[in-house]
mmCIF file of C-alpha atoms in Angstrom:
data_model
loop_
_atom_site.group_PDB
_atom_site.id
_atom_site.type_symbol
_atom_site.label_atom_id
_atom_site.label_comp_id
_atom_site.label_asym_id
_atom_site.label_seq_id
_atom_site.Cartn_x
_atom_site.Cartn_y
_atom_site.Cartn_z
ATOM 1 C CA MET Q 53 5.821 -116.428 -73.220
ATOM 2 C CA ILE Q 54 5.500 -114.544 -76.554
ATOM 3 C CA PHE Q 55 1.721 -114.352 -77.709
ATOM 4 C CA THR Q 56 1.249 -116.098 -80.882
ATOM 5 C CA SER Q 57 -1.875 -116.231 -83.328
ATOM 6 C CA HIS Q 58 -2.964 -119.457 -83.918
ATOM 7 C CA MET Q 59 -5.669 -118.430 -86.412
ATOM 8 C CA PRO Q 60 -3.216 -119.357 -89.374
ATOM 9 C CA GLN Q 61 -3.406 -122.989 -87.876
ATOM 10 C CA ALA Q 62 -7.412 -122.670 -87.863
ATOM 11 C CA LEU Q 63 -7.712 -121.191 -91.145
ATOM 12 C CA ALA Q 64 -5.406 -124.429 -92.530
ATOM 13 C CA GLU Q 65 -7.793 -126.778 -90.835
ATOM 14 C CA ALA Q 66 -11.062 -124.843 -92.528
ATOM 15 C CA ARG Q 67 -9.312 -125.148 -95.938
ATOM 16 C CA ALA Q 68 -8.606 -128.770 -95.213
ATOM 17 C CA ALA Q 69 -12.511 -129.229 -94.437
ATOM 18 C CA ALA Q 70 -13.184 -127.395 -97.603
ATOM 19 C CA GLN Q 71 -11.384 -129.818 -99.337
ATOM 20 C CA ARG Q 72 -13.084 -132.894 -97.850
ATOM 21 C CA GLY Q 73 -16.560 -131.147 -98.976
ATOM 22 C CA GLU Q 74 -17.428 -129.962 -95.463
ATOM 23 C CA VAL Q 75 -18.257 -126.547 -94.281
ATOM 24 C CA PRO Q 76 -14.858 -124.895 -94.205
ATOM 25 C CA VAL Q 77 -14.271 -123.787 -90.357
ATOM 26 C CA GLY Q 78 -11.236 -124.911 -88.284
ATOM 27 C CA ALA Q 79 -10.743 -124.802 -84.683
ATOM 28 C CA VAL Q 80 -7.037 -124.987 -82.575
ATOM 29 C CA LEU Q 81 -7.126 -125.797 -79.066
ATOM 30 C CA ILE Q 82 -4.187 -124.456 -77.171
ATOM 31 C CA GLY Q 83 -2.984 -125.980 -73.552
ATOM 32 C CA PRO Q 84 -1.652 -124.012 -70.693
ATOM 33 C CA ASP Q 85 1.730 -124.587 -71.950
ATOM 34 C CA GLY Q 86 1.230 -122.904 -75.253
ATOM 35 C CA ARG Q 87 1.229 -126.128 -77.187
ATOM 36 C CA ILE Q 88 -1.364 -127.260 -79.688
ATOM 37 C CA ALA Q 89 -3.575 -129.674 -77.823
ATOM 38 C CA GLY Q 90 -5.977 -130.294 -81.005
ATOM 39 C CA ALA Q 91 -6.684 -129.203 -84.462
ATOM 40 C CA HIS Q 92 -9.729 -130.071 -86.249
ATOM 41 C CA GLY Q 93 -11.983 -128.913 -89.249
ATOM 42 C CA ASN Q 94 -15.453 -129.632 -89.619
ATOM 43 C CA ARG Q 95 -16.669 -133.328 -90.150
ATOM 44 C CA THR Q 96 -20.225 -133.320 -89.772
ATOM 45 C CA ARG Q 97 -20.734 -135.146 -93.431
ATOM 46 C CA GLU Q 98 -18.043 -137.493 -93.242
ATOM 47 C CA LEU Q 99 -18.970 -138.663 -89.591
ATOM 48 C CA SER Q 100 -22.946 -138.199 -90.294
ATOM 49 C CA ASP Q 101 -22.912 -136.335 -87.047
ATOM 50 C CA PRO Q 102 -24.547 -132.715 -86.360
ATOM 51 C CA THR Q 103 -22.630 -132.598 -83.620
ATOM 52 C CA ALA Q 104 -19.379 -133.079 -85.090
ATOM 53 C CA HIS Q 105 -18.277 -129.280 -85.383
ATOM 54 C CA ALA Q 106 -14.500 -128.263 -85.393
ATOM 55 C CA GLU Q 107 -14.802 -126.803 -82.150
ATOM 56 C CA ILE Q 108 -16.626 -129.886 -80.676
ATOM 57 C CA LEU Q 109 -13.798 -132.243 -82.107
ATOM 58 C CA ALA Q 110 -11.258 -130.278 -80.477
ATOM 59 C CA ILE Q 111 -12.757 -130.107 -77.121
ATOM 60 C CA ARG Q 112 -13.864 -134.038 -77.285
ATOM 61 C CA ALA Q 113 -9.960 -134.377 -78.362
ATOM 62 C CA GLY Q 114 -8.835 -132.162 -75.506
ATOM 63 C CA CYS Q 115 -10.991 -133.360 -72.798
ATOM 64 C CA ALA Q 116 -9.735 -136.953 -73.737
ATOM 65 C CA ALA Q 117 -6.320 -136.287 -73.503
ATOM 66 C CA ALA Q 118 -6.293 -134.297 -70.452
ATOM 67 C CA GLY Q 119 -8.695 -136.997 -68.894
ATOM 68 C CA SER Q 120 -10.871 -133.989 -67.683
ATOM 69 C CA GLN Q 121 -14.094 -132.538 -68.418
ATOM 70 C CA ARG Q 122 -12.636 -129.179 -68.112
ATOM 71 C CA LEU Q 123 -10.152 -127.494 -69.728
ATOM 72 C CA PRO Q 124 -9.289 -124.273 -67.454
ATOM 73 C CA GLY Q 125 -6.147 -122.058 -68.988
ATOM 74 C CA TYR Q 126 -6.717 -123.587 -72.376
ATOM 75 C CA SER Q 127 -7.619 -121.181 -75.313
ATOM 76 C CA LEU Q 128 -9.834 -122.012 -78.599
ATOM 77 C CA TRP Q 129 -9.368 -120.549 -81.854
ATOM 78 C CA VAL Q 130 -12.012 -120.604 -84.668
ATOM 79 C CA THR Q 131 -12.262 -119.289 -87.788
ATOM 80 C CA LEU Q 132 -15.972 -118.415 -87.533
ATOM 81 C CA GLU Q 133 -18.298 -117.279 -84.694
ATOM 82 C CA PRO Q 134 -19.257 -120.576 -82.770
ATOM 83 C CA CYS Q 135 -22.753 -121.110 -83.287
ATOM 84 C CA ALA Q 136 -25.170 -121.801 -79.696
ATOM 85 C CA MET Q 137 -24.244 -125.491 -79.429
ATOM 86 C CA CYS Q 138 -20.396 -124.929 -79.762
ATOM 87 C CA ALA Q 139 -20.634 -121.919 -77.360
ATOM 88 C CA ALA Q 140 -22.312 -123.777 -74.601
ATOM 89 C CA ALA Q 141 -19.746 -126.746 -74.938
ATOM 90 C CA ILE Q 142 -16.991 -123.940 -74.581
ATOM 91 C CA SER Q 143 -18.542 -122.704 -71.475
ATOM 92 C CA ALA Q 144 -19.017 -126.547 -70.165
ATOM 93 C CA ALA Q 145 -15.418 -127.216 -70.662
ATOM 94 C CA ARG Q 146 -14.202 -123.927 -68.863
ATOM 95 C CA ILE Q 147 -12.284 -122.826 -71.812
ATOM 96 C CA GLU Q 148 -10.321 -119.690 -70.860
ATOM 97 C CA THR Q 149 -10.203 -117.521 -73.944
ATOM 98 C CA LEU Q 150 -12.089 -117.773 -77.360
ATOM 99 C CA TYR Q 151 -10.561 -116.064 -80.270
ATOM 100 C CA TYR Q 152 -12.856 -116.285 -83.575
ATOM 101 C CA GLY Q 153 -12.857 -115.077 -86.865
ATOM 102 C CA ALA Q 154 -15.715 -114.128 -88.750
ATOM 103 C CA ALA Q 155 -19.093 -113.254 -87.211
ATOM 104 C CA ASP Q 156 -21.680 -115.176 -88.147
ATOM 105 C CA PRO Q 157 -24.912 -113.574 -88.077
ATOM 106 C CA ARG Q 158 -26.983 -116.553 -89.718
ATOM 107 C CA MET Q 159 -25.760 -119.337 -87.368
ATOM 108 C CA GLY Q 160 -23.970 -117.682 -84.563
ATOM 109 C CA GLY Q 161 -24.700 -117.921 -80.911
ATOM 110 C CA VAL Q 162 -21.791 -115.679 -79.363
ATOM 111 C CA ALA Q 163 -22.592 -112.284 -80.677
ATOM 112 C CA HIS Q 164 -26.075 -113.402 -82.590
ATOM 113 C CA GLY Q 165 -29.320 -115.368 -81.551
ATOM 114 C CA ALA Q 166 -28.923 -117.329 -78.429
ATOM 115 C CA ARG Q 167 -25.724 -115.154 -77.215
ATOM 116 C CA VAL Q 168 -24.991 -118.154 -75.139
ATOM 117 C CA PHE Q 169 -22.576 -116.082 -72.921
ATOM 118 C CA ASP Q 170 -24.858 -113.157 -71.934
ATOM 119 C CA HIS Q 171 -27.298 -115.091 -69.532
ATOM 120 C CA PRO Q 172 -26.918 -115.177 -65.825
ATOM 121 C CA GLN Q 173 -27.401 -119.102 -66.313
ATOM 122 C CA CYS Q 174 -24.022 -119.160 -68.055
ATOM 123 C CA HIS Q 175 -21.522 -120.444 -65.446
ATOM 124 C CA HIS Q 176 -18.471 -119.861 -67.148
ATOM 125 C CA ARG Q 177 -18.164 -116.879 -69.916
ATOM 126 C CA PRO Q 178 -14.484 -117.225 -71.687
ATOM 127 C CA GLN Q 179 -12.902 -113.967 -72.523
ATOM 128 C CA VAL Q 180 -13.842 -113.519 -75.992
ATOM 129 C CA TYR Q 181 -11.596 -111.886 -78.887
ATOM 130 C CA ASP Q 182 -13.473 -111.985 -82.440
ATOM 131 C CA GLY Q 183 -12.566 -110.437 -85.974
ATOM 132 C CA ILE Q 184 -9.051 -112.001 -85.945
ATOM 133 C CA GLY Q 185 -8.146 -113.287 -89.817
ATOM 134 C CA ALA Q 186 -12.130 -112.467 -90.421
ATOM 135 C CA ASP Q 187 -11.618 -111.665 -93.959
ATOM 136 C CA ALA Q 188 -9.766 -115.031 -94.867
ATOM 137 C CA SER Q 189 -12.492 -116.980 -92.846
ATOM 138 C CA ARG Q 190 -15.427 -115.174 -94.730
ATOM 139 C CA ASP Q 191 -13.902 -115.540 -98.244
ATOM 140 C CA LEU Q 192 -13.132 -119.541 -97.493
ATOM 141 C CA LEU Q 193 -17.052 -119.664 -96.558
ATOM 142 C CA GLN Q 194 -18.120 -117.380 -99.754
ATOM 143 C CA ASP Q 195 -16.033 -119.530 -102.074
ATOM 144 C CA PHE Q 196 -17.461 -122.475 -100.531
ATOM 145 C CA PHE Q 197 -20.881 -122.173 -101.160
ATOM 146 C CA ALA Q 198 -20.336 -120.473 -104.325
ATOM 147 C CA GLN Q 199 -18.608 -123.570 -105.722
ATOM 148 C CA ARG Q 200 -22.056 -125.633 -104.610
ATOM 149 C CA ARG Q 201 -24.446 -123.134 -106.081
ATOM 150 C CA MET S 18 -50.339 -145.797 -84.320
ATOM 151 C CA ILE S 19 -51.045 -145.807 -80.380
ATOM 152 C CA PHE S 20 -49.087 -142.738 -78.709
ATOM 153 C CA THR S 21 -46.919 -143.982 -76.225
ATOM 154 C CA SER S 22 -44.913 -142.112 -73.457
ATOM 155 C CA HIS S 23 -41.301 -142.965 -73.494
ATOM 156 C CA MET S 24 -40.679 -141.052 -70.487
ATOM 157 C CA PRO S 25 -40.315 -144.211 -68.311
ATOM 158 C CA GLN S 26 -37.439 -145.510 -70.239
ATOM 159 C CA ALA S 27 -35.686 -141.837 -70.192
ATOM 160 C CA LEU S 28 -35.922 -142.078 -66.591
ATOM 161 C CA ALA S 29 -34.476 -145.809 -66.410
ATOM 162 C CA GLU S 30 -31.630 -144.359 -68.352
ATOM 163 C CA ALA S 31 -31.361 -141.243 -65.680
ATOM 164 C CA ARG S 32 -31.226 -143.749 -62.759
ATOM 165 C CA ALA S 33 -28.676 -145.888 -64.351
ATOM 166 C CA ALA S 34 -26.775 -142.762 -65.074
ATOM 167 C CA ALA S 35 -26.978 -142.028 -61.312
ATOM 168 C CA GLN S 36 -25.611 -145.572 -60.386
ATOM 169 C CA ARG S 37 -22.665 -144.740 -62.766
ATOM 170 C CA GLY S 38 -21.790 -141.587 -60.687
ATOM 171 C CA GLU S 39 -23.429 -139.499 -63.245
ATOM 172 C CA VAL S 40 -25.659 -136.529 -63.034
ATOM 173 C CA PRO S 41 -28.982 -138.536 -63.460
ATOM 174 C CA VAL S 42 -30.309 -137.440 -66.723
ATOM 175 C CA GLY S 43 -31.417 -139.738 -69.670
ATOM 176 C CA ALA S 44 -32.646 -139.865 -73.320
ATOM 177 C CA VAL S 45 -34.383 -141.805 -75.565
ATOM 178 C CA LEU S 46 -34.635 -141.483 -79.146
ATOM 179 C CA ILE S 47 -37.610 -142.795 -81.506
ATOM 180 C CA GLY S 48 -37.719 -143.436 -84.848
ATOM 181 C CA PRO S 49 -40.157 -142.143 -87.306
ATOM 182 C CA ASP S 50 -41.722 -145.881 -87.176
ATOM 183 C CA GLY S 51 -42.078 -145.597 -83.365
ATOM 184 C CA ARG S 52 -39.303 -147.670 -82.513
ATOM 185 C CA ILE S 53 -36.351 -147.018 -80.184
ATOM 186 C CA ALA S 54 -33.741 -145.689 -81.893
ATOM 187 C CA GLY S 55 -31.317 -145.132 -78.909
ATOM 188 C CA ALA S 56 -31.539 -144.944 -75.229
ATOM 189 C CA HIS S 57 -28.740 -142.981 -73.097
ATOM 190 C CA GLY S 58 -27.779 -141.560 -69.937
ATOM 191 C CA ASN S 59 -25.004 -138.755 -69.454
ATOM 192 C CA ARG S 60 -21.454 -139.997 -69.566
ATOM 193 C CA THR S 61 -19.486 -136.785 -69.091
ATOM 194 C CA ARG S 62 -17.639 -138.401 -66.302
ATOM 195 C CA GLU S 63 -16.957 -141.915 -67.768
ATOM 196 C CA LEU S 64 -15.581 -140.412 -70.931
ATOM 197 C CA SER S 65 -13.971 -137.305 -69.805
ATOM 198 C CA ASP S 66 -16.197 -135.258 -72.621
ATOM 199 C CA PRO S 67 -18.123 -132.424 -71.588
ATOM 200 C CA THR S 68 -20.551 -132.746 -74.361
ATOM 201 C CA ALA S 69 -21.741 -136.466 -73.588
ATOM 202 C CA HIS S 70 -25.109 -135.274 -72.345
ATOM 203 C CA ALA S 71 -27.550 -137.823 -72.557
ATOM 204 C CA GLU S 72 -29.348 -136.291 -75.743
ATOM 205 C CA ILE S 73 -25.908 -135.976 -77.293
ATOM 206 C CA LEU S 74 -25.037 -139.300 -77.255
ATOM 207 C CA ALA S 75 -28.824 -140.396 -78.441
ATOM 208 C CA ILE S 76 -28.206 -137.858 -81.357
ATOM 209 C CA ARG S 77 -25.108 -138.943 -82.497
ATOM 210 C CA ALA S 78 -26.126 -142.806 -81.854
ATOM 211 C CA GLY S 79 -28.939 -142.371 -83.843
ATOM 212 C CA CYS S 80 -27.501 -140.183 -86.751
ATOM 213 C CA ALA S 81 -24.441 -142.682 -87.023
ATOM 214 C CA ALA S 82 -27.268 -145.753 -87.310
ATOM 215 C CA ALA S 83 -29.474 -143.685 -90.170
ATOM 216 C CA GLY S 84 -26.251 -142.482 -91.858
ATOM 217 C CA SER S 85 -27.723 -138.606 -92.130
ATOM 218 C CA GLN S 86 -26.746 -135.745 -89.821
ATOM 219 C CA ARG S 87 -30.487 -135.286 -89.877
ATOM 220 C CA LEU S 88 -33.339 -136.788 -87.988
ATOM 221 C CA PRO S 89 -36.727 -135.832 -89.567
ATOM 222 C CA GLY S 90 -39.722 -137.529 -87.943
ATOM 223 C CA TYR S 91 -37.743 -138.572 -84.810
ATOM 224 C CA SER S 92 -38.760 -137.398 -81.406
ATOM 225 C CA LEU S 93 -36.670 -137.224 -78.545
ATOM 226 C CA TRP S 94 -37.840 -138.008 -74.598
ATOM 227 C CA VAL S 95 -35.212 -136.427 -72.004
ATOM 228 C CA THR S 96 -36.083 -136.258 -68.214
ATOM 229 C CA LEU S 97 -34.708 -132.685 -68.068
ATOM 230 C CA GLU S 98 -35.054 -129.290 -69.903
ATOM 231 C CA PRO S 99 -31.890 -129.675 -72.078
ATOM 232 C CA CYS S 100 -29.249 -127.185 -72.004
ATOM 233 C CA ALA S 101 -28.193 -124.662 -74.738
ATOM 234 C CA MET S 102 -25.948 -127.083 -76.398
ATOM 235 C CA CYS S 103 -28.372 -129.878 -76.349
ATOM 236 C CA ALA S 104 -31.116 -127.945 -77.399
ATOM 237 C CA ALA S 105 -28.933 -126.399 -80.427
ATOM 238 C CA ALA S 106 -28.356 -130.030 -81.445
ATOM 239 C CA ILE S 107 -31.555 -131.025 -81.091
ATOM 240 C CA SER S 108 -32.447 -128.179 -83.770
ATOM 241 C CA ALA S 109 -29.168 -129.252 -85.780
ATOM 242 C CA ALA S 110 -30.661 -132.653 -86.395
ATOM 243 C CA ARG S 111 -34.144 -131.456 -87.205
ATOM 244 C CA ILE S 112 -35.590 -133.873 -84.367
ATOM 245 C CA GLU S 113 -39.618 -132.897 -84.927
ATOM 246 C CA THR S 114 -40.738 -133.191 -81.286
ATOM 247 C CA LEU S 115 -38.997 -132.865 -78.192
ATOM 248 C CA TYR S 116 -40.875 -134.333 -74.687
ATOM 249 C CA TYR S 117 -38.930 -133.242 -71.521
ATOM 250 C CA GLY S 118 -39.629 -133.771 -67.752
ATOM 251 C CA ALA S 119 -38.246 -131.281 -65.375
ATOM 252 C CA ALA S 120 -37.556 -127.726 -65.945
ATOM 253 C CA ASP S 121 -33.887 -126.369 -65.169
ATOM 254 C CA PRO S 122 -34.011 -122.745 -64.654
ATOM 255 C CA ARG S 123 -30.177 -123.148 -63.516
ATOM 256 C CA MET S 124 -28.849 -124.909 -66.826
ATOM 257 C CA GLY S 125 -31.814 -125.249 -69.041
ATOM 258 C CA GLY S 126 -31.548 -123.702 -72.317
ATOM 259 C CA VAL S 127 -35.006 -124.210 -73.711
ATOM 260 C CA ALA S 128 -37.376 -122.349 -71.576
ATOM 261 C CA HIS S 129 -34.326 -120.689 -69.750
ATOM 262 C CA GLY S 130 -31.465 -118.750 -70.384
ATOM 263 C CA ALA S 131 -30.278 -118.927 -73.928
ATOM 264 C CA ARG S 132 -33.764 -120.270 -75.019
ATOM 265 C CA VAL S 133 -32.257 -121.541 -78.479
ATOM 266 C CA PHE S 134 -35.525 -122.144 -80.342
ATOM 267 C CA ASP S 135 -36.512 -118.582 -79.584
ATOM 268 C CA HIS S 136 -34.484 -116.649 -81.849
ATOM 269 C CA PRO S 137 -34.865 -115.869 -85.873
ATOM 270 C CA GLN S 138 -31.642 -117.604 -86.361
ATOM 271 C CA CYS S 139 -33.042 -120.799 -85.146
ATOM 272 C CA HIS S 140 -33.467 -122.599 -87.984
ATOM 273 C CA HIS S 141 -35.540 -125.461 -86.802
ATOM 274 C CA ARG S 142 -37.593 -125.314 -84.075
ATOM 275 C CA PRO S 143 -39.050 -128.704 -82.840
ATOM 276 C CA GLN S 144 -42.786 -129.014 -81.185
ATOM 277 C CA VAL S 145 -42.108 -128.961 -77.724
ATOM 278 C CA TYR S 146 -43.914 -130.632 -74.652
ATOM 279 C CA ASP S 147 -42.530 -130.235 -71.226
ATOM 280 C CA GLY S 148 -43.411 -131.346 -67.786
ATOM 281 C CA ILE S 149 -43.930 -134.681 -68.555
ATOM 282 C CA GLY S 150 -42.553 -136.865 -65.444
ATOM 283 C CA ALA S 151 -41.102 -134.030 -64.077
ATOM 284 C CA ASP S 152 -41.670 -135.102 -60.770
ATOM 285 C CA ALA S 153 -39.913 -138.385 -60.955
ATOM 286 C CA SER S 154 -37.011 -136.622 -62.799
ATOM 287 C CA ARG S 155 -36.456 -133.867 -60.219
ATOM 288 C CA ASP S 156 -36.708 -136.424 -57.192
ATOM 289 C CA LEU S 157 -33.933 -138.306 -59.053
ATOM 290 C CA LEU S 158 -31.710 -135.284 -59.436
ATOM 291 C CA GLN S 159 -32.449 -134.045 -55.910
ATOM 292 C CA ASP S 160 -31.465 -137.493 -54.071
ATOM 293 C CA PHE S 161 -28.179 -137.445 -56.420
ATOM 294 C CA PHE S 162 -27.043 -134.441 -55.406
ATOM 295 C CA ALA S 163 -28.331 -135.085 -51.456
ATOM 296 C CA GLN S 164 -25.862 -137.878 -51.443
ATOM 297 C CA ARG S 165 -22.970 -135.806 -52.784
ATOM 298 C CA ARG S 166 -23.408 -133.010 -50.520
#
């Protein structure tokens, strides 16, 4: 199987989120067969749900479709470093590989803050690849917040 | 207003979860008026959703009812130390006070592991009171796992 970057789709989800007035973060879940198992953007405002981050929506949809709490062999592409909540959900879902774009020193929980995967208590640590499409992700976020100032 | 412990209701939710074959953890959300805004137990198996912890279900229900991503002035009673995912969701929802029962050295993310509230990046740290009804909570969990061995 040829390795394909799914960051363009994740960025498209982030752009769609911005158009809905949501913080522009997007996530794409890829199944073990290489197919897209879910593509989501933030919907915290629309759903009045602080847990409705792109990653959580993708994981919940993927698990519901698979009929399982666990997604072994799946990968998740996210435009921004996941927060502690999403990192812990990624671990709980046993996602195999996490690809993310821009670092998030303010809210991130993978390489910053809680560093959820870096504790002995973390039962499952995905392989992590960062910095993919980071400039595009950062530009989207900066434009979004600049327009709201 | 007289201070009332809502841990008995949280323990009742945990017992109900065990009867459904779910890890027995319960959570009760209390609104600023002192009324119960939600009472939930784990449903991760039933819903095939690794994010369906008692705390997350309570927060999602409370936010949906309030029409807001944030629950200032609310308190959350949980039978077990929240994991990193739930702790981060509690922070994101701006819950004012967290009361919990048993410590969870293996999966907890408040006093163990990721210690989600103990980082400069944590934008909102609730007041935390632990050890409330801890013995009853621990007994429930030990009985549940003993029966499954």
